[in-house]
PDB file of C-alpha atoms in Angstrom:
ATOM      1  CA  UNK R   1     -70.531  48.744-101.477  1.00  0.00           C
ATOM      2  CA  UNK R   2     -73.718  49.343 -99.771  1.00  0.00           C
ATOM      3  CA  UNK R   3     -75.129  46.119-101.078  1.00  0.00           C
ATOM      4  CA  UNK R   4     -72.282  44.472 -99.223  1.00  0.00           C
ATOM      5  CA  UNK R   5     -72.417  46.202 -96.568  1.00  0.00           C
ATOM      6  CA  UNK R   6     -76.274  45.207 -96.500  1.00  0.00           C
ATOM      7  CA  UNK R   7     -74.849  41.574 -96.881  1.00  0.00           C
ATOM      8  CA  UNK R   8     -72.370  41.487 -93.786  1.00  0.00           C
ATOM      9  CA  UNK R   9     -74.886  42.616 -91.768  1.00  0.00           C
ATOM     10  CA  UNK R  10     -77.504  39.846 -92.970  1.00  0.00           C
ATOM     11  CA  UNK R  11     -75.107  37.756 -92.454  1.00  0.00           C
ATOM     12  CA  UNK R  12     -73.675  38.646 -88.951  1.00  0.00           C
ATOM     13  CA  UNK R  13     -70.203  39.940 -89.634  1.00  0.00           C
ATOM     14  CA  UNK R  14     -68.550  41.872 -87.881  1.00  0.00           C
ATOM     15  CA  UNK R  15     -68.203  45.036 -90.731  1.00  0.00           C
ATOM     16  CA  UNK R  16     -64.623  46.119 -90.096  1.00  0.00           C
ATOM     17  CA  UNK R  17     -63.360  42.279 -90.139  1.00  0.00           C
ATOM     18  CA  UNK R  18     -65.262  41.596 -93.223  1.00  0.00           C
ATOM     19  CA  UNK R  19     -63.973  44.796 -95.071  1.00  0.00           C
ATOM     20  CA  UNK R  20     -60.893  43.680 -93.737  1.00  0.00           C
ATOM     21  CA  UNK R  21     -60.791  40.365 -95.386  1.00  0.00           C
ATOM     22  CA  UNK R  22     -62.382  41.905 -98.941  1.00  0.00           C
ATOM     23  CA  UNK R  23     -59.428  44.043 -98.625  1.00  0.00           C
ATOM     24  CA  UNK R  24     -56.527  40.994 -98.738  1.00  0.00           C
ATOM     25  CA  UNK R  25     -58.645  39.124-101.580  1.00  0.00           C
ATOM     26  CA  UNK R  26     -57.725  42.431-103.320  1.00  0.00           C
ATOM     27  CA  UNK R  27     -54.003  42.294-102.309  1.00  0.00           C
ATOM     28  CA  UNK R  28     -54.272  38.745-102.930  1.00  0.00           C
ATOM     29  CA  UNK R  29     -55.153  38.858-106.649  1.00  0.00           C
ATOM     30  CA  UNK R  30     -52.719  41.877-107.511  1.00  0.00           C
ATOM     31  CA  UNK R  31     -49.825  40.200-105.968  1.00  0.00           C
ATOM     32  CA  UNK R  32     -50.642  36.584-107.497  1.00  0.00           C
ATOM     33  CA  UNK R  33     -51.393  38.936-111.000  1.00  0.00           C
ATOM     34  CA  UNK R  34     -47.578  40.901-110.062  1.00  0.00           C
ATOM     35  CA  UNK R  35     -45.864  37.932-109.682  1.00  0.00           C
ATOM     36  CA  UNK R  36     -46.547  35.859-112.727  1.00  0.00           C
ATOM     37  CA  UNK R  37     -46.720  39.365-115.020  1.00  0.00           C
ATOM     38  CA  UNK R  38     -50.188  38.750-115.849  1.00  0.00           C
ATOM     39  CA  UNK R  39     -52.735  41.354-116.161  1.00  0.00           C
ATOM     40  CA  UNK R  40     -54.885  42.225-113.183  1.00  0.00           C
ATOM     41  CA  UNK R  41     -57.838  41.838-115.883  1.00  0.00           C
ATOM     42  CA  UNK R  42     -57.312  38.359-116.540  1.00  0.00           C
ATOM     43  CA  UNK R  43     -56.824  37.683-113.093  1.00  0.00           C
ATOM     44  CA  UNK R  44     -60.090  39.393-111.795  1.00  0.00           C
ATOM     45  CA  UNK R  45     -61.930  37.363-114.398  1.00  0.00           C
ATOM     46  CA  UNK R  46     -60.240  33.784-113.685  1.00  0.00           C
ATOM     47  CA  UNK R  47     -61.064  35.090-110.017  1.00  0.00           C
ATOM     48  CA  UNK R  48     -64.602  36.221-110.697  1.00  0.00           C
ATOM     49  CA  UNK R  49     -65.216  32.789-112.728  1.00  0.00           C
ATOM     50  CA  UNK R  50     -63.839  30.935-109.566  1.00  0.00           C
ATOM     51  CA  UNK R  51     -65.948  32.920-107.323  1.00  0.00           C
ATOM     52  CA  UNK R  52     -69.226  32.177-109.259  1.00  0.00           C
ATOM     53  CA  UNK R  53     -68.249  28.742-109.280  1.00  0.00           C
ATOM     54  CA  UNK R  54     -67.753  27.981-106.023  1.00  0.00           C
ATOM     55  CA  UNK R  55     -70.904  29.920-104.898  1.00  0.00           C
ATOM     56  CA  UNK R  56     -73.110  27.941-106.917  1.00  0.00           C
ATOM     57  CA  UNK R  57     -70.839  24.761-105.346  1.00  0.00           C
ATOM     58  CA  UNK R  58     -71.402  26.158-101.704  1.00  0.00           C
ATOM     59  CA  UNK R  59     -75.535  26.794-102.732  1.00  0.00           C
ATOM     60  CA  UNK R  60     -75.796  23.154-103.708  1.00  0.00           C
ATOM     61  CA  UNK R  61     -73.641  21.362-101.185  1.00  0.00           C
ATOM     62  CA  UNK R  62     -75.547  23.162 -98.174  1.00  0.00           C
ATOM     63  CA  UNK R  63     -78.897  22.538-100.052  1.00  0.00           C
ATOM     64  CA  UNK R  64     -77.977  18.667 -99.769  1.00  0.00           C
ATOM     65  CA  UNK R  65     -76.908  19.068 -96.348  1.00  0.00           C
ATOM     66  CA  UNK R  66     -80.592  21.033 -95.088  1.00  0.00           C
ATOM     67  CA  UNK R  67     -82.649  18.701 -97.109  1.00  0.00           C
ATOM     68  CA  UNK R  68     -81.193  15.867 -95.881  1.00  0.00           C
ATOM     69  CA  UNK R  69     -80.370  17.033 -92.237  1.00  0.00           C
ATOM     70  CA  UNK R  70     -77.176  15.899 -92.482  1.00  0.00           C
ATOM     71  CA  UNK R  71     -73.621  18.188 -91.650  1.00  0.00           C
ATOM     72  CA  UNK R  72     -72.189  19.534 -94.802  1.00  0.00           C
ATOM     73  CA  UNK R  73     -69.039  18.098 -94.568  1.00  0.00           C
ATOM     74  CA  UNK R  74     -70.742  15.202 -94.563  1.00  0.00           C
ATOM     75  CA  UNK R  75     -71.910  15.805 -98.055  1.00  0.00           C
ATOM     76  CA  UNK R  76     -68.440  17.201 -98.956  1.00  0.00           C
ATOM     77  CA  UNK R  77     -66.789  13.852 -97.441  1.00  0.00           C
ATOM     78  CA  UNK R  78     -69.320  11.461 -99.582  1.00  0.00           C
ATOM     79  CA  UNK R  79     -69.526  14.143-102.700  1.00  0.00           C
ATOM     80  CA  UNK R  80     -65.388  13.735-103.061  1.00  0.00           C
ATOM     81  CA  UNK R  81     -66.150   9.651-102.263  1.00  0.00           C
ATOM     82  CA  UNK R  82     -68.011   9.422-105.179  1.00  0.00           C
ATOM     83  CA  UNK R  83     -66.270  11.657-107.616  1.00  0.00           C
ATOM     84  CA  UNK R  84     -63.153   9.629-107.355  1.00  0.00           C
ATOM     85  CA  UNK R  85     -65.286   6.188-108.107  1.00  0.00           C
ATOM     86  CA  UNK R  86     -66.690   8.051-111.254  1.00  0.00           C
ATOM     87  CA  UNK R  87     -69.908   8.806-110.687  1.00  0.00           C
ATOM     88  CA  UNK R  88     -71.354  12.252-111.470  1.00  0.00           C
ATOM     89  CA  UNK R  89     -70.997  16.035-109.296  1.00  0.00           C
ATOM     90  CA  UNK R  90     -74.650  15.457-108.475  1.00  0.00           C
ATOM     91  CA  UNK R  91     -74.543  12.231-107.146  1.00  0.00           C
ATOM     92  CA  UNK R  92     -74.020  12.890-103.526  1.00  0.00           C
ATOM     93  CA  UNK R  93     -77.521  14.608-103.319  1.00  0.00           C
ATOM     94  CA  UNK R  94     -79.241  11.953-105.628  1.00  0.00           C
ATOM     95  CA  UNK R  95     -77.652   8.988-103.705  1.00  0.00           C
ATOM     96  CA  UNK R  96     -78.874  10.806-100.144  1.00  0.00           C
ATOM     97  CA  UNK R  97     -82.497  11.322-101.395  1.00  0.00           C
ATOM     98  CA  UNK R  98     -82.600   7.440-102.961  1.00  0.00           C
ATOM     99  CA  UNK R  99     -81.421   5.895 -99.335  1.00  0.00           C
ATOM    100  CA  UNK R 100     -83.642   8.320 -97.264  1.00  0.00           C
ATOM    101  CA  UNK R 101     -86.428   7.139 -99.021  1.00  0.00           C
ATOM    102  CA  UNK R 102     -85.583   3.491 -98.146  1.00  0.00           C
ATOM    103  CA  UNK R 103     -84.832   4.751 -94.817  1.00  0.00           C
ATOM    104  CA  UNK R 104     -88.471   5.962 -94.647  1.00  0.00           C
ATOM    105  CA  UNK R 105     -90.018   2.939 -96.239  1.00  0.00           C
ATOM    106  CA  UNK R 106     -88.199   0.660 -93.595  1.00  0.00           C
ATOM    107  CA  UNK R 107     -89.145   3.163 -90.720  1.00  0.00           C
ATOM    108  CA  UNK R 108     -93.009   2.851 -92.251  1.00  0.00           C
ATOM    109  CA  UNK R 109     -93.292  -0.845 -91.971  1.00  0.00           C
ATOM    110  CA  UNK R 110     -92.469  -1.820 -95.817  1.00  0.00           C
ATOM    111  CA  UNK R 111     -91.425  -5.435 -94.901  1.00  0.00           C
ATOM    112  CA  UNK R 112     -89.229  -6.164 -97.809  1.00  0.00           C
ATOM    113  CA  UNK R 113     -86.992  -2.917 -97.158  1.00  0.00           C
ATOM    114  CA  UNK R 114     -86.644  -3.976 -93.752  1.00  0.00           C
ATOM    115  CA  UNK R 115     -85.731  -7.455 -94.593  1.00  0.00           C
ATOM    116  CA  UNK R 116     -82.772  -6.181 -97.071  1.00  0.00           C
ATOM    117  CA  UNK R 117     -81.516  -3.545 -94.210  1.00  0.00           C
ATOM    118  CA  UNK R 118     -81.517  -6.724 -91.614  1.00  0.00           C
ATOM    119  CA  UNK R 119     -79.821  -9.338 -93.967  1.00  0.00           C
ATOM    120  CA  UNK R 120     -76.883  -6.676 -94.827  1.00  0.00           C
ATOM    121  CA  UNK R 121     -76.234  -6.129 -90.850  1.00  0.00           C
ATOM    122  CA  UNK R 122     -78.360  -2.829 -89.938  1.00  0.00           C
ATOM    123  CA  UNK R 123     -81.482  -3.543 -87.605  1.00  0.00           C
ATOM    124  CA  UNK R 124     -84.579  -1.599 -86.687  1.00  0.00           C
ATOM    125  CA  UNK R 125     -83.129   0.133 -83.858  1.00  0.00           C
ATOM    126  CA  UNK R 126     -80.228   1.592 -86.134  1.00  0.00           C
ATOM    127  CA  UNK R 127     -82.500   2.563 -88.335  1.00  0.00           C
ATOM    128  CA  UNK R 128     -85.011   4.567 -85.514  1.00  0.00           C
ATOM    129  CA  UNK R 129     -81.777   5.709 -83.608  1.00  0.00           C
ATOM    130  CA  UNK R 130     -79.145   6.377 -85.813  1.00  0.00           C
ATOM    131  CA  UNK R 131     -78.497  10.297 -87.463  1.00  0.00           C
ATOM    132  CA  UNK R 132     -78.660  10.305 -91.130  1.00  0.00           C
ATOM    133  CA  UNK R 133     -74.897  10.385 -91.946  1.00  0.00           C
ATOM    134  CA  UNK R 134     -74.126   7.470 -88.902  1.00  0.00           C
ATOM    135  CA  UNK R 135     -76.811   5.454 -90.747  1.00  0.00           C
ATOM    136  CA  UNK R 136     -75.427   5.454 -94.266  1.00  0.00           C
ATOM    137  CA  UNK R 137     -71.931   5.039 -93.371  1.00  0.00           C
ATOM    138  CA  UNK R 138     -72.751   2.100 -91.446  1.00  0.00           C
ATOM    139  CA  UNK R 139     -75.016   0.869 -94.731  1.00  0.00           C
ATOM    140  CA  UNK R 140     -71.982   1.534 -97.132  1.00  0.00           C
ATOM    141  CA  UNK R 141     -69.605  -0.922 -94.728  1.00  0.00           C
ATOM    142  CA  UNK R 142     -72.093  -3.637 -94.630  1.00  0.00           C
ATOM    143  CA  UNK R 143     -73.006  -3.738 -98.220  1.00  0.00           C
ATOM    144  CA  UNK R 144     -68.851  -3.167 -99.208  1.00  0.00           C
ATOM    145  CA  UNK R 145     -68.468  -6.405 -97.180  1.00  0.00           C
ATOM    146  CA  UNK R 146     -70.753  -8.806 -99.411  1.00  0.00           C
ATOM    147  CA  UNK R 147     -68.814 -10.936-101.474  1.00  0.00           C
ATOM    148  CA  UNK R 148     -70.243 -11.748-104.579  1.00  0.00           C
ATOM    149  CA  UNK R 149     -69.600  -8.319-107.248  1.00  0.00           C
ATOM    150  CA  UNK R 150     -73.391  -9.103-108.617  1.00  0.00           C
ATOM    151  CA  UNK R 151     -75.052  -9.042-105.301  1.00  0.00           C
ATOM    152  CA  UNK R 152     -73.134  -6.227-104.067  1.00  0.00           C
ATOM    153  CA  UNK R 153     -73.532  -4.198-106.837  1.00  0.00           C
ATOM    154  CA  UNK R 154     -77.813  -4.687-106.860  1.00  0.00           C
ATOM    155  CA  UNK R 155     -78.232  -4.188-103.730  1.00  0.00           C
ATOM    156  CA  UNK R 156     -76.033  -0.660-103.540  1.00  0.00           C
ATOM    157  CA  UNK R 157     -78.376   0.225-106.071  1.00  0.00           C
ATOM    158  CA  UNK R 158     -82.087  -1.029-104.456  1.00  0.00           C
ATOM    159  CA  UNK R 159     -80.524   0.666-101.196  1.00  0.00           C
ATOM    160  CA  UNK R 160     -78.954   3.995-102.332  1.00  0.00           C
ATOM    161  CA  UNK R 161     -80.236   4.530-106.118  1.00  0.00           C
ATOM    162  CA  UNK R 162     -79.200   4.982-110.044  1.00  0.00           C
ATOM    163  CA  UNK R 163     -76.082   6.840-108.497  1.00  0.00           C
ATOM    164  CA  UNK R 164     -74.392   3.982-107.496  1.00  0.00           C
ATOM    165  CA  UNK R 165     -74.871   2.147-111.003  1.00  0.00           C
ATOM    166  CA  UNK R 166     -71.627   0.861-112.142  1.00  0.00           C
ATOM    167  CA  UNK R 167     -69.735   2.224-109.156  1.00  0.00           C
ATOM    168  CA  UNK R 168     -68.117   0.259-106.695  1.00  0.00           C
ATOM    169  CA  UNK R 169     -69.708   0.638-103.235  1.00  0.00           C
ATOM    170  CA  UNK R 170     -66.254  -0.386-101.598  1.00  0.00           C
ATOM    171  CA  UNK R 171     -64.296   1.953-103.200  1.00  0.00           C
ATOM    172  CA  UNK R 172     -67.015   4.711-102.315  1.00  0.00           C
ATOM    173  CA  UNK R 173     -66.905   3.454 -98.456  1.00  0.00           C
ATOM    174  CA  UNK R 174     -62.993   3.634 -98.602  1.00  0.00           C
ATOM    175  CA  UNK R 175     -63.053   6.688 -99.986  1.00  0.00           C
ATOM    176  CA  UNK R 176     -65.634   8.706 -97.710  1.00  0.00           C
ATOM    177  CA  UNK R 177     -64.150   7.354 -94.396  1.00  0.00           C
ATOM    178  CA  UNK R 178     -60.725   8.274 -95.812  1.00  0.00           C
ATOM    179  CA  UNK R 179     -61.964  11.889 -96.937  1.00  0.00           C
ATOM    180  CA  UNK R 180     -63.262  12.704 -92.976  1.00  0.00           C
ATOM    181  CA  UNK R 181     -60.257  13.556 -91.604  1.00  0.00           C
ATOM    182  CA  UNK R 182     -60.236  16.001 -95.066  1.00  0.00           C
ATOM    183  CA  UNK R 183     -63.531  17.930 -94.467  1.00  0.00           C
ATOM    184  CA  UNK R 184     -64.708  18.883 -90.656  1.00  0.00           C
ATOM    185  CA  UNK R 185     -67.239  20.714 -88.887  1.00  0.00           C
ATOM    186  CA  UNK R 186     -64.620  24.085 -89.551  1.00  0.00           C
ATOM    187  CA  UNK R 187     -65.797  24.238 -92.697  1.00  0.00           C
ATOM    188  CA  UNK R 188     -69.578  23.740 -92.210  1.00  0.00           C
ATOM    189  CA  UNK R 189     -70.063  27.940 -91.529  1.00  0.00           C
ATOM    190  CA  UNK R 190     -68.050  28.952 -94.771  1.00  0.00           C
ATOM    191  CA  UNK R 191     -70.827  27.087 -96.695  1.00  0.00           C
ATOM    192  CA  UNK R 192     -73.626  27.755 -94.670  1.00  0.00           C
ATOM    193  CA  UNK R 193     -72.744  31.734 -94.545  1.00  0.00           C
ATOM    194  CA  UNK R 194     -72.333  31.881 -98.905  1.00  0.00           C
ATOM    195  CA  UNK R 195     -75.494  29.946 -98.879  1.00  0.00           C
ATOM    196  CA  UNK R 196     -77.195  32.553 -96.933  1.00  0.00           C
ATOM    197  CA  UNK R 197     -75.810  35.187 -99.261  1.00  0.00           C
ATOM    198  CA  UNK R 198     -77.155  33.373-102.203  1.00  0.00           C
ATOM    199  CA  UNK R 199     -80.013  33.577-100.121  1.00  0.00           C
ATOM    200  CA  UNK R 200     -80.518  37.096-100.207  1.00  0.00           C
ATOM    201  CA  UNK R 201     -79.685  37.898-103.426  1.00  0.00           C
ATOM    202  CA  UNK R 202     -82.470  35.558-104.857  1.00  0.00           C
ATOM    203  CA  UNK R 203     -84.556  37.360-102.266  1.00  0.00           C
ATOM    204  CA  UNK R 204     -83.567  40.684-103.391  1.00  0.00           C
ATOM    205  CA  UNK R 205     -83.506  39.902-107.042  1.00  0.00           C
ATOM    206  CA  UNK R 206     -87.290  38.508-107.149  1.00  0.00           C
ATOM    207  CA  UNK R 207     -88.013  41.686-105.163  1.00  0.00           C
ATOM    208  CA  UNK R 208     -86.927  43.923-107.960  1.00  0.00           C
ATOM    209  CA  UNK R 209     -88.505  41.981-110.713  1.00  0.00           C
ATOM    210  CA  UNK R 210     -91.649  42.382-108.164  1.00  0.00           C
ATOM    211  CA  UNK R 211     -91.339  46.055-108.274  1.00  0.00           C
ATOM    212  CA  UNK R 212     -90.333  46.381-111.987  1.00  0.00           C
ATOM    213  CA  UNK R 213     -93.335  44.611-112.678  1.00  0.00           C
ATOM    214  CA  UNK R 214     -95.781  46.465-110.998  1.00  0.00           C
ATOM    215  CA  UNK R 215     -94.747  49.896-111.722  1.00  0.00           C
ATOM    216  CA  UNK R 216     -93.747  49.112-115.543  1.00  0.00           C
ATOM    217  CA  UNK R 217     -96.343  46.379-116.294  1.00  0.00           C
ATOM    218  CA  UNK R 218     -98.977  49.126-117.525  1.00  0.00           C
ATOM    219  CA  UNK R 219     -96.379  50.334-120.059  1.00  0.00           C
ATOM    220  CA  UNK R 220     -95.187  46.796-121.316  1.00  0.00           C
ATOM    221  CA  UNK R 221     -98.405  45.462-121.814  1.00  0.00           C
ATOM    222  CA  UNK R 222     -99.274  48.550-124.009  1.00  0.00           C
ATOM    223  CA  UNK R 223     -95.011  47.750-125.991  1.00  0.00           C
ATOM    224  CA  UNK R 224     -96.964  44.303-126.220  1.00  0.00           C
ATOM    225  CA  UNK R 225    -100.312  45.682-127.668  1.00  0.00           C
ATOM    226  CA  UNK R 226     -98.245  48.045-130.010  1.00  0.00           C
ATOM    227  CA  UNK R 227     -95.828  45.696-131.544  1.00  0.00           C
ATOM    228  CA  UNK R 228     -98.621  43.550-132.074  1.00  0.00           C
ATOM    229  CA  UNK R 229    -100.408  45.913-134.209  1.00  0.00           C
ATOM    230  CA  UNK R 230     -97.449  46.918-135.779  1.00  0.00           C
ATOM    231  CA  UNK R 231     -97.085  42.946-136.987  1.00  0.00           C
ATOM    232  CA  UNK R 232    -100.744  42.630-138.382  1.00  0.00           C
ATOM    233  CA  UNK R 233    -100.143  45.969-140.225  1.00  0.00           C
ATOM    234  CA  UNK R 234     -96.841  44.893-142.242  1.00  0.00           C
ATOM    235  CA  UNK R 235     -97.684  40.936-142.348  1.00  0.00           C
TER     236      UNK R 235
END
């Protein structure tokens, strides 16, 4: 308990309300375990399993969202767009470090990426004014409106990357605006606050190695020196 204790206050909880809510997960899994007469074991571990799951999903999604200085349910809102066109669980990040790059190329003078943005409807000023998420959602309208399925689909790619290879840009557009009203800003802390506790315990986990290292490193290297011996002798 006292390393969650350590992580409540890391994180800014307030401890009572956050021993409070550990407290109803628990009465939470023994009445879902009661109720369909299965054992509290293979509850804890479907719930464990879940847990480790969606920390690792929180970690990335809020990674994407910092690197890309973008809102995460931003990320969530484009990550479920393109999930239901078919393209991969890590194409949300790969698609928003592809167009930021364009974004950047345009922004440094590179005349044929600014020629491609201004033919498909976004100017100069959009892309110098616009926030990150504003930008791309504007992109994905203008290039779901060209016509022609060939041009449309090589120019998603040139403008957003190898994510959008064989996916359809217009079902990704439809699919992000309609997922919006699905993910808000209430969600944003949730992720941000499991990311900081991944956070810590990489912190806190290198730390240890750190120390285990230093104090036991005399005595494995001599294990090492030992076994080696040991190998020359028999061999």
């Amino acid at each position: 308990m006292a390393i969650i204790s350590r992580l409540a206050v890391l994180l800014g909880l307030d401890a009572g309300e956050f021993n409070a809510g550990l407290g109803k997960a628990k009465d939470k899994v023994e009445g879902f375990a009661a109720s369909t007469k299965i054992g509290l074991a293979a509850v804890s571990a479907s719930f464990l399993a879940l847990g480790r799951s969606a920390i690792q999903y929180a970690d990335e999604i809020s990674q994407v969202a910092q690197t890309n200085d973008t809102a995460i349910h931003n990320v969530l809102a484009l990550n479920e767009a393109l999930l239901v066109a078919g393209a991969g669980s890590d194409s949300a990040g790969k698609l928003f470090q592809a167009f930021n790059n364009k974004v950047d190329e345009a922004a440094s003078g590179s005349d044929k990426t600014r020629a491609v943005f201004q033919k498909l409807g976004v100017s100069l000023s959009d892309i110098g004014k616009l926030p990150t998420d504003k930008l791309l959602e504007k992109t994905l309208k203008q290039l779901s409106a060209i016509p022609d399925a060939t041009t449309r689909s090589a120019r998603s790619v040139e403008l957003l990357g190898k994510a959008m290879r064989g996916i359809d840009v217009r079902e990704v557009y439809s699919e992000m605006m309609a997922a919006q009203g699905k993910f808000t800003e209430d969600m944003d802390k949730s992720f941000y606050n499991v990311k900081q506790m991944v956070d810590v315990i990489t912190v806190a986990f290198t730390d240890l190695k750190i120390a285990f290292i230093t104090n036991f490193g005399p005595a494995i290297e001599g294990l090492i020196v030992l076994f080696t011996k040991l190998t020359y002798a028999i061999a």
